[in-house]
PDB file of C-alpha atoms and ligand atoms in Angstrom:
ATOM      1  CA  UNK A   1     -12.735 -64.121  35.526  1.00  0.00           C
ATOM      2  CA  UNK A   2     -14.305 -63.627  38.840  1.00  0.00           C
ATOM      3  CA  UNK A   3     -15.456 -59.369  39.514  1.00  0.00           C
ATOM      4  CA  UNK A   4     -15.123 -57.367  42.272  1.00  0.00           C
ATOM      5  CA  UNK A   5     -18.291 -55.666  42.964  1.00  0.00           C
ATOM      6  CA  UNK A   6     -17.977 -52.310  42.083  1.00  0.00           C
ATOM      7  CA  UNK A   7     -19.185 -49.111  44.215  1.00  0.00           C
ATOM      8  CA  UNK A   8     -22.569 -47.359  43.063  1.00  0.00           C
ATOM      9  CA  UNK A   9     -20.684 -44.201  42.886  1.00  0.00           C
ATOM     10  CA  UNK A  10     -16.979 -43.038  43.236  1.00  0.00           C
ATOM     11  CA  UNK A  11     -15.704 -39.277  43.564  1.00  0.00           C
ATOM     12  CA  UNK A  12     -14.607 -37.498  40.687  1.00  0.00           C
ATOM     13  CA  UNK A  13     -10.903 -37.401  42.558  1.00  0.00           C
ATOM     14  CA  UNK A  14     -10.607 -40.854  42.347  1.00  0.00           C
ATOM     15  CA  UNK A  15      -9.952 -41.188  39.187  1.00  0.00           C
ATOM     16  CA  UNK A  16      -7.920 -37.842  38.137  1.00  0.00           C
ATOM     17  CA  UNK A  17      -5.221 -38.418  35.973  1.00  0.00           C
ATOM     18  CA  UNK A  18      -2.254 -36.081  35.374  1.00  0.00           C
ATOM     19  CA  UNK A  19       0.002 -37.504  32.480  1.00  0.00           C
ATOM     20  CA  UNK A  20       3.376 -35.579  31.827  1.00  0.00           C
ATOM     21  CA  UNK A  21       5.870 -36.245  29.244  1.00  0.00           C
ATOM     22  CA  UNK A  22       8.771 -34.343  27.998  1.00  0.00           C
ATOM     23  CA  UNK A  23       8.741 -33.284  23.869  1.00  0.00           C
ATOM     24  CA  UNK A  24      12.187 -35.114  22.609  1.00  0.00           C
ATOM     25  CA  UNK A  25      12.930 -34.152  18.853  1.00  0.00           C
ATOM     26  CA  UNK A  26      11.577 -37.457  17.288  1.00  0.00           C
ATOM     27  CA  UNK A  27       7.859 -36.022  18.304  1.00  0.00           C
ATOM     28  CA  UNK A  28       8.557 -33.486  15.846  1.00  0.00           C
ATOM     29  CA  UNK A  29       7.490 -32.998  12.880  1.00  0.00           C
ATOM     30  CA  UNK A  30       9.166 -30.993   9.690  1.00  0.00           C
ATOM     31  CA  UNK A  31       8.883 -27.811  11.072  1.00  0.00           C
ATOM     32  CA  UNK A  32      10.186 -28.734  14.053  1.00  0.00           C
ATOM     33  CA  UNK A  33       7.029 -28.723  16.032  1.00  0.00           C
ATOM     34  CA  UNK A  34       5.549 -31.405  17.925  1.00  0.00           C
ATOM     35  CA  UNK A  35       3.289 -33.158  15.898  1.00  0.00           C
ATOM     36  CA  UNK A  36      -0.316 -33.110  16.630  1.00  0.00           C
ATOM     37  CA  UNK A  37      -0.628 -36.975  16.591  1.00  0.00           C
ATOM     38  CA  UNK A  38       1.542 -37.293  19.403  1.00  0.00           C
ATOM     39  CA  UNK A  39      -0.558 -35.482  21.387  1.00  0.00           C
ATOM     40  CA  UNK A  40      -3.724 -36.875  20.165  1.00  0.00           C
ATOM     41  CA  UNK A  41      -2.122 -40.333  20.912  1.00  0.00           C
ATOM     42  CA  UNK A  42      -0.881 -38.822  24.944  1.00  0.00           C
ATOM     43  CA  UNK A  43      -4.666 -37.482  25.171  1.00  0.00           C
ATOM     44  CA  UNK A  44      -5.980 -40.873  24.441  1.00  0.00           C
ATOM     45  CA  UNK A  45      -3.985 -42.655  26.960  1.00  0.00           C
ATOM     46  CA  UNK A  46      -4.845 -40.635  29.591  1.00  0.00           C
ATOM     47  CA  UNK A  47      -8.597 -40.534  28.774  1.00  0.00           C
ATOM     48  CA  UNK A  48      -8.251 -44.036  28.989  1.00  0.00           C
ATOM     49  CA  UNK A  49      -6.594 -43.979  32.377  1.00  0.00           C
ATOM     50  CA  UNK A  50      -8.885 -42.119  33.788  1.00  0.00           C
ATOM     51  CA  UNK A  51     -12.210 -43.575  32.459  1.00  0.00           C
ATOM     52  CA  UNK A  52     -10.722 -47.015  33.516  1.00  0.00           C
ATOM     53  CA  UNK A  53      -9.856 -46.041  36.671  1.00  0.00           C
ATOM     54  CA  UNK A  54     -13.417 -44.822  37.439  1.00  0.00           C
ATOM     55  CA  UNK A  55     -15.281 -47.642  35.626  1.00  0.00           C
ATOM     56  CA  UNK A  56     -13.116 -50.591  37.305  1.00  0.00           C
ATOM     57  CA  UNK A  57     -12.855 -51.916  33.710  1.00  0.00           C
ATOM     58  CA  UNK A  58     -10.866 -51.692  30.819  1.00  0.00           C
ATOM     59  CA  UNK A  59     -12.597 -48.574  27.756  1.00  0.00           C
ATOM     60  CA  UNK A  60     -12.675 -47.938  24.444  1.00  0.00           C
ATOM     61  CA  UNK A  61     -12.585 -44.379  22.614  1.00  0.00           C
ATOM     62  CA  UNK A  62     -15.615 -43.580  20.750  1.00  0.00           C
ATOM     63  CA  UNK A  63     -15.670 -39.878  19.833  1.00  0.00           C
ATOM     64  CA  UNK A  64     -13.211 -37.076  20.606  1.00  0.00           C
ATOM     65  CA  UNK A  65     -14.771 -33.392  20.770  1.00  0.00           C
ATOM     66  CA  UNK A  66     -12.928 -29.706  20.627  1.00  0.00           C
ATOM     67  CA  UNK A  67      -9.568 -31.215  19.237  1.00  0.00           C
ATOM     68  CA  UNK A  68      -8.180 -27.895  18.124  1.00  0.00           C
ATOM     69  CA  UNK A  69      -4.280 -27.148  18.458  1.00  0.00           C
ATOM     70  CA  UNK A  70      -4.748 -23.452  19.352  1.00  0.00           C
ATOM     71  CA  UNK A  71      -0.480 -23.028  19.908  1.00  0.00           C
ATOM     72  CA  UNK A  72       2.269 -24.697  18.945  1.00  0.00           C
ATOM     73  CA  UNK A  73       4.261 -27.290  20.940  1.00  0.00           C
ATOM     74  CA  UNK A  74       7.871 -26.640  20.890  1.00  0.00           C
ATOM     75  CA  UNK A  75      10.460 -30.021  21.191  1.00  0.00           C
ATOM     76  CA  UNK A  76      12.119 -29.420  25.257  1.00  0.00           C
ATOM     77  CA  UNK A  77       8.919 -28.563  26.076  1.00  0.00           C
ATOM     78  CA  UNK A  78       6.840 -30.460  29.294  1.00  0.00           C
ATOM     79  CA  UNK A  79       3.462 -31.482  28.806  1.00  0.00           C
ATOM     80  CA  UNK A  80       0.937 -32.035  30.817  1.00  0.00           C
ATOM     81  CA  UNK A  81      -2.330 -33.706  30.590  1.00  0.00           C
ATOM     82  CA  UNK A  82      -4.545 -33.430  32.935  1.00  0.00           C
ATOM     83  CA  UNK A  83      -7.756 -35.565  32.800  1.00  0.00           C
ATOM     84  CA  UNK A  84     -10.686 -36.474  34.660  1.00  0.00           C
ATOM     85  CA  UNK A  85     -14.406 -37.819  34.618  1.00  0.00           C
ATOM     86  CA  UNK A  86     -16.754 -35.205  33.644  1.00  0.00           C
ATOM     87  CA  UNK A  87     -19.875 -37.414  33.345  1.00  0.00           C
ATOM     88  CA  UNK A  88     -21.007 -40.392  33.339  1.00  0.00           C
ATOM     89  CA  UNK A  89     -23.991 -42.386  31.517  1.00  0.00           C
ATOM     90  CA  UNK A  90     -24.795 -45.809  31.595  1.00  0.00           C
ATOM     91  CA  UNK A  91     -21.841 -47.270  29.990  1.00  0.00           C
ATOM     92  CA  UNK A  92     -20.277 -44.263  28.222  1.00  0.00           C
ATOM     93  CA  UNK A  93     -17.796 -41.864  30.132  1.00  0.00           C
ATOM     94  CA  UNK A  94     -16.952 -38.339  29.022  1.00  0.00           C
ATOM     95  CA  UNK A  95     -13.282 -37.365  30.519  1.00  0.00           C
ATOM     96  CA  UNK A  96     -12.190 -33.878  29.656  1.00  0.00           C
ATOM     97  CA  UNK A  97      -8.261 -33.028  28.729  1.00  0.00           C
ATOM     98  CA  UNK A  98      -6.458 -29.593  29.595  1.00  0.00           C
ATOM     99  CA  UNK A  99      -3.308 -29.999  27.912  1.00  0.00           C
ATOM    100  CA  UNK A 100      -0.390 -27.512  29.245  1.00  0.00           C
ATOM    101  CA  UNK A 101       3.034 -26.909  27.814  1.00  0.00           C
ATOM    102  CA  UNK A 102       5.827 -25.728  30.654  1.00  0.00           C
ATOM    103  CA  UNK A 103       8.725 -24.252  29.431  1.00  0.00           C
ATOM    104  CA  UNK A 104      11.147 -25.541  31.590  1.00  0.00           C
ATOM    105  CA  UNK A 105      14.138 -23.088  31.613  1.00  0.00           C
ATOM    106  CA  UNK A 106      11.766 -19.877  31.751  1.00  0.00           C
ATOM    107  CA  UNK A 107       8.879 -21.719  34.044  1.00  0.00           C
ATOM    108  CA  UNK A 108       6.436 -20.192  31.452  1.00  0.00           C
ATOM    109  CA  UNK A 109       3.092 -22.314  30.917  1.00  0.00           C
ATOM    110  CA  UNK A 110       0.238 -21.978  28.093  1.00  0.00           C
ATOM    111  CA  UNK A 111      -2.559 -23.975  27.765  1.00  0.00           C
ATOM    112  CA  UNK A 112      -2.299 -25.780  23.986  1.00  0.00           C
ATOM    113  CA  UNK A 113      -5.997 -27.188  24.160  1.00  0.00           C
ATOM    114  CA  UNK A 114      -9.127 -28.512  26.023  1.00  0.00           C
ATOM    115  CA  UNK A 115     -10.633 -31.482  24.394  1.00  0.00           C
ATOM    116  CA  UNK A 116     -13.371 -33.804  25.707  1.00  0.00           C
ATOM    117  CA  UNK A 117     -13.145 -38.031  24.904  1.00  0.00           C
ATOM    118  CA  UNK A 118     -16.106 -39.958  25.096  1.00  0.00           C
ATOM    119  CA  UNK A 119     -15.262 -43.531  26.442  1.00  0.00           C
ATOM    120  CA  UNK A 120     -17.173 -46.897  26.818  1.00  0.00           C
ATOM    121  CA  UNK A 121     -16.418 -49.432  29.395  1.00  0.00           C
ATOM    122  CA  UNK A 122     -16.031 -53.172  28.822  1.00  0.00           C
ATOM    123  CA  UNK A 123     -16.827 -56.113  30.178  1.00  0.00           C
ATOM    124  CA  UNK A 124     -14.687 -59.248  29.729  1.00  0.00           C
ATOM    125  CA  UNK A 125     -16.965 -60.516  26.927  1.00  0.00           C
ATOM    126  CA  UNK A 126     -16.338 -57.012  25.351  1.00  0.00           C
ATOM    127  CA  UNK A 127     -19.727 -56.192  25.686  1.00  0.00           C
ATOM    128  CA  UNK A 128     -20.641 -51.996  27.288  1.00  0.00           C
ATOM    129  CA  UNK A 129     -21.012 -52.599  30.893  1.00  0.00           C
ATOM    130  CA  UNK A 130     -22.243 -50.277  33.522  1.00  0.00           C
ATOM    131  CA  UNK A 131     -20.342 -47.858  35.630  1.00  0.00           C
ATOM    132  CA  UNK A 132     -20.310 -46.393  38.623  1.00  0.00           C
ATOM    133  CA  UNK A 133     -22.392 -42.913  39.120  1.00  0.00           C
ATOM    134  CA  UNK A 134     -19.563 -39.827  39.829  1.00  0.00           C
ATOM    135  CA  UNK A 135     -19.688 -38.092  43.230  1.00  0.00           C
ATOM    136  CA  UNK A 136     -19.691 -34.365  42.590  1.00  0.00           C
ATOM    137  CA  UNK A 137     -17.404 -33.139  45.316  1.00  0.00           C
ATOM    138  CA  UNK A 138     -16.976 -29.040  44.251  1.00  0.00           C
ATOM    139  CA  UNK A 139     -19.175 -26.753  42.345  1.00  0.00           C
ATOM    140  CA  UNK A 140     -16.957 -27.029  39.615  1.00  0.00           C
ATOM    141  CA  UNK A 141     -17.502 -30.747  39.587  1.00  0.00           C
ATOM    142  CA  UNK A 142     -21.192 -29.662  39.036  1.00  0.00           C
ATOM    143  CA  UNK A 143     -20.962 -27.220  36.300  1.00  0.00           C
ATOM    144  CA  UNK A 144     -18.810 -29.526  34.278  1.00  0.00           C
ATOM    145  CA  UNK A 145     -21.211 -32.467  34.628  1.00  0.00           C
ATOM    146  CA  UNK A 146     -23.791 -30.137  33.539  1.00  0.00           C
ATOM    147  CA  UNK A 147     -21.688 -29.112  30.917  1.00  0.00           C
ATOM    148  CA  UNK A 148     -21.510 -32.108  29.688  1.00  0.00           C
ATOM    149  CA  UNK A 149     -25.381 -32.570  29.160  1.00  0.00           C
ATOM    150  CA  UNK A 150     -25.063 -29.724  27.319  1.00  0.00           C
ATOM    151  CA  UNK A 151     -22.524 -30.400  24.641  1.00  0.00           C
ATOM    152  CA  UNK A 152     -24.237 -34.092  24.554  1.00  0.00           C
ATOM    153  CA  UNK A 153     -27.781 -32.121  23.733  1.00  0.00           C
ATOM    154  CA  UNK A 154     -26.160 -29.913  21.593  1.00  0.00           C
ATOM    155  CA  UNK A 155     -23.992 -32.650  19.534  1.00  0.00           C
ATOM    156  CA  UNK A 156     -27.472 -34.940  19.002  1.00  0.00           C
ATOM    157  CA  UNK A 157     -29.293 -31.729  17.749  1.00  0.00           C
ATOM    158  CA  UNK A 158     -26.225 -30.586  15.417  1.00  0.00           C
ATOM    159  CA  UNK A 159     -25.728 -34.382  14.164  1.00  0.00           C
ATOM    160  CA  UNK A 160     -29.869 -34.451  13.105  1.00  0.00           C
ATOM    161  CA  UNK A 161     -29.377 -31.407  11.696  1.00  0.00           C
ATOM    162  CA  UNK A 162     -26.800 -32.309   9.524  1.00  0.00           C
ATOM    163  CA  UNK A 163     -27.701 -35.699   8.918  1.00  0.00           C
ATOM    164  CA  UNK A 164     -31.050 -33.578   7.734  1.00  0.00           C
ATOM    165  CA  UNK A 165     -29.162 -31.253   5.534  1.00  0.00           C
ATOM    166  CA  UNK A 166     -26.881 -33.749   3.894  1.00  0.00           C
ATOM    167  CA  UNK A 167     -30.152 -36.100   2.833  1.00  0.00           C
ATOM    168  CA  UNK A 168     -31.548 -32.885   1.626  1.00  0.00           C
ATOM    169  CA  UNK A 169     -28.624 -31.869  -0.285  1.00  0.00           C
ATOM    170  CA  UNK A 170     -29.549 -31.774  -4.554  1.00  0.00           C
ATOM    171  CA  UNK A 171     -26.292 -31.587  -5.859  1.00  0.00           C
ATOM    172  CA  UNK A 172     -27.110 -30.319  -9.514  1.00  0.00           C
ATOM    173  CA  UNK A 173     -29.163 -27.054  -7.521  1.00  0.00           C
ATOM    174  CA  UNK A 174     -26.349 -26.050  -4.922  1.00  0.00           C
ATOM    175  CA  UNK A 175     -23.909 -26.120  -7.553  1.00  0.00           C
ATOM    176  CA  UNK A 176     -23.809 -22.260  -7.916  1.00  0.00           C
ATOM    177  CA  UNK A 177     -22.360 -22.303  -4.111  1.00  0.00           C
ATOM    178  CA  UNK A 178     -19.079 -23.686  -5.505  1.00  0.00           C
ATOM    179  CA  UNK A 179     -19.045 -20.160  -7.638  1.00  0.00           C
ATOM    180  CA  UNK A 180     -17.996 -18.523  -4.122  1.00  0.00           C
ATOM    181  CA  UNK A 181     -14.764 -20.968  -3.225  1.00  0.00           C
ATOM    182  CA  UNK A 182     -11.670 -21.511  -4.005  1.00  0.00           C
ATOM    183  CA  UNK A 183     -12.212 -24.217  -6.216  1.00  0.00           C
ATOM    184  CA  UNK A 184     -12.644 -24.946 -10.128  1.00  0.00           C
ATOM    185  CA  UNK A 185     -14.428 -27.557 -11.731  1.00  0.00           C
ATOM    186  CA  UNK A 186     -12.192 -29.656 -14.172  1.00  0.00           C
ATOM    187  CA  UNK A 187     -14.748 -32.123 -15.339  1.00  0.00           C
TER     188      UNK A 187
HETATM  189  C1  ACO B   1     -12.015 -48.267  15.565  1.00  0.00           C
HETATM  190  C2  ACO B   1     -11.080 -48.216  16.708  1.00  0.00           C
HETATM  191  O1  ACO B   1     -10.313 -49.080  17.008  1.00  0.00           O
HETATM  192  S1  ACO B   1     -11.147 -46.776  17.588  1.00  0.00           S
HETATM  193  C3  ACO B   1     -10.233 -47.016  19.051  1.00  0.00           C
HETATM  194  C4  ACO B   1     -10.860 -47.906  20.043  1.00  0.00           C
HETATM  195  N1  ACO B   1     -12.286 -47.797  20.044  1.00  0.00           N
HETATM  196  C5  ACO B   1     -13.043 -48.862  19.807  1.00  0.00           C
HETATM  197  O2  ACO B   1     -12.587 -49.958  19.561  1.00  0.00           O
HETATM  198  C6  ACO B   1     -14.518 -48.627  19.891  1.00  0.00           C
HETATM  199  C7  ACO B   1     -15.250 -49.399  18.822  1.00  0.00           C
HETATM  200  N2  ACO B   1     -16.703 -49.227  18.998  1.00  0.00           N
HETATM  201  C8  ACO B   1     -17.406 -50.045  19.791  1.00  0.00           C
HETATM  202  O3  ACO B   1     -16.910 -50.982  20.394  1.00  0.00           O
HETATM  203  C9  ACO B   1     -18.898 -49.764  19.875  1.00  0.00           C
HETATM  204  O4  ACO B   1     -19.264 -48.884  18.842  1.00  0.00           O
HETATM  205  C10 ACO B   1     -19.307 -49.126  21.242  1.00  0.00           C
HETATM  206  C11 ACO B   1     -19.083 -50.081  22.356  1.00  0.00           C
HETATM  207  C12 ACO B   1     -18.538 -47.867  21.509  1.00  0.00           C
HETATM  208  C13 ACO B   1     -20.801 -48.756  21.203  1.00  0.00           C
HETATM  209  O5  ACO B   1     -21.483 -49.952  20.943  1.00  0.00           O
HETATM  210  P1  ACO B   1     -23.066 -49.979  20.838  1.00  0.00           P
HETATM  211  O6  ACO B   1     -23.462 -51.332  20.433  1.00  0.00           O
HETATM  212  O7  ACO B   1     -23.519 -48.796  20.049  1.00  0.00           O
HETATM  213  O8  ACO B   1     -23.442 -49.828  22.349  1.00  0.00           O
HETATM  214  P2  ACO B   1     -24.594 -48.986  22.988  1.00  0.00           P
HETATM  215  O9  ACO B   1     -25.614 -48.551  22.002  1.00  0.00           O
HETATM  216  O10 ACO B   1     -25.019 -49.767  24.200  1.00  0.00           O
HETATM  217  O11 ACO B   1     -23.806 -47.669  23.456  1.00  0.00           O
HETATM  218  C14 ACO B   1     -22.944 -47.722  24.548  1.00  0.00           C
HETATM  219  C15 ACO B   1     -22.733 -46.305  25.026  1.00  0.00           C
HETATM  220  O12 ACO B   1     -21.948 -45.614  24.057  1.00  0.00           O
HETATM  221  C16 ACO B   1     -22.583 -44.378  23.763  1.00  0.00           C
HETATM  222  N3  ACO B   1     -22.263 -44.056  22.385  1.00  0.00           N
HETATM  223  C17 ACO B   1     -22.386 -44.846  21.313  1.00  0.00           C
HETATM  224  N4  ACO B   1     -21.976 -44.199  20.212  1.00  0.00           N
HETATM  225  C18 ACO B   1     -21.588 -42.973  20.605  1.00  0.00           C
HETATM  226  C19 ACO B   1     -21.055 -41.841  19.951  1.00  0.00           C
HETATM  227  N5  ACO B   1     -20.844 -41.815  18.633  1.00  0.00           N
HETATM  228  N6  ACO B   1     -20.745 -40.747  20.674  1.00  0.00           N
HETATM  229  C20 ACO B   1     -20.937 -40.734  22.005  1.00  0.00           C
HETATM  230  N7  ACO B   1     -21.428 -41.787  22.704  1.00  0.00           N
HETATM  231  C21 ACO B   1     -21.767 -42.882  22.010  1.00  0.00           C
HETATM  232  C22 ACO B   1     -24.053 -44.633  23.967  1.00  0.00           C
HETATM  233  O13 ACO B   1     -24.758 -43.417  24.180  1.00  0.00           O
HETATM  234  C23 ACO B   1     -24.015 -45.495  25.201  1.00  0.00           C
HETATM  235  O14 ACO B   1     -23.830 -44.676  26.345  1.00  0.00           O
HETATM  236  P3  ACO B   1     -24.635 -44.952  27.728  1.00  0.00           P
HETATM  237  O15 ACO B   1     -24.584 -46.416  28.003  1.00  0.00           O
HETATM  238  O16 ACO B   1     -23.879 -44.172  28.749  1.00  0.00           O
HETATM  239  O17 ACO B   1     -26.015 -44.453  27.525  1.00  0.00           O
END
């Protein structure tokens, strides 16, 4: 299939992505709260949105950071995603989530999470291909790109870390640790 040439950079408003759905009862779960795979499922379509919107081609999830459900999403409820492209690499895209939950009789709003997908673009052969740079057009389109290089940094250090620690880890002399949690051994 023949490509249009992409741009060397596009803005990071190009590509914003607001996503808004309203929480029907079969998103619930036993409780009656939303269940957090419904949302997890919303965040990845919007990530997606947005990262293919700014890359000109089609993505793929690779790693999800900061998933944490910090309050519950009620069924009536209006949710809103809104995404857009934090940074960009070579291939990889990293589009951050605010998820918000409007009540819509009282107008009240509370912010449920802020997670941050990591995306790869795709060529038609599947293969990563290269996307355009982002345009920073605020200061706050700065300090989250800069952001970004941080968690990246900080994620590569933690993962050597641990992938240090867990090659290091002698089972039969860290047993004692299990003495302090809430476990027993039945073996
Ligand atoms: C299993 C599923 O169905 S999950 C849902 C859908 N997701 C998918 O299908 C993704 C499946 N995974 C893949 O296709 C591959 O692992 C890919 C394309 C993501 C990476 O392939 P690789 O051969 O490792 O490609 P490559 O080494 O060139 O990396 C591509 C980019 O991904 C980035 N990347 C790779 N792994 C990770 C990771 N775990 N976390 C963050 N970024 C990553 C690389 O840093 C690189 O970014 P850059 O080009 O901006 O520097």
């Amino acid at each position: 299939m023949s490509q249009i040439a992409l741009p060397e950079f596009r803005p990071v408003s190009y590509s914003r992505v607001t996503l808004t759905e309203l929480m029907i009862p079969s998103y619930a779960n036993f409780g009656g709260k939303i269940h957090g795979g419904i949302l997890l499922s919303l965040m990845d379509k919007v990530a997606y949105a947005a990262a293919s919107k700014h890359a000109g081609n089609y993505c793929v999830t690779v790693s999800v950071d900061g998933v944490n459900f910090l309050q519950p999403v009620e069924v009536g409820e209006l949710v809103s995603l809104l995404a857009s492209v934090n940074y960009v690499g070579r291939t990889s895209l990293l589009v951050g989530i605010k998820v918000i939950a409007e009540d819509v009789r009282s107008g009240s709003v509370k912010h449920t999470n802020t997670s941050y997908f990591t995306m790869v673009a795709k060529d038609d052969t599947g293969r990563p291909t290269t996307v355009p740079g982002l345009s920073l057009e605020t200061p706050e389109d700065s300090r989250r790109f800069l952001e970004a290089i941080k968690r990246r940094e900080f994620r590569e250090r933690n993962k050597a870390e641990f992938d240090n620690a867990l090659s290091a880890l002698a089972v039969h002399q860290e047993m004692y640790l299990l003495q302090q949690e809430r476990c027993q051994i039945v073996y």
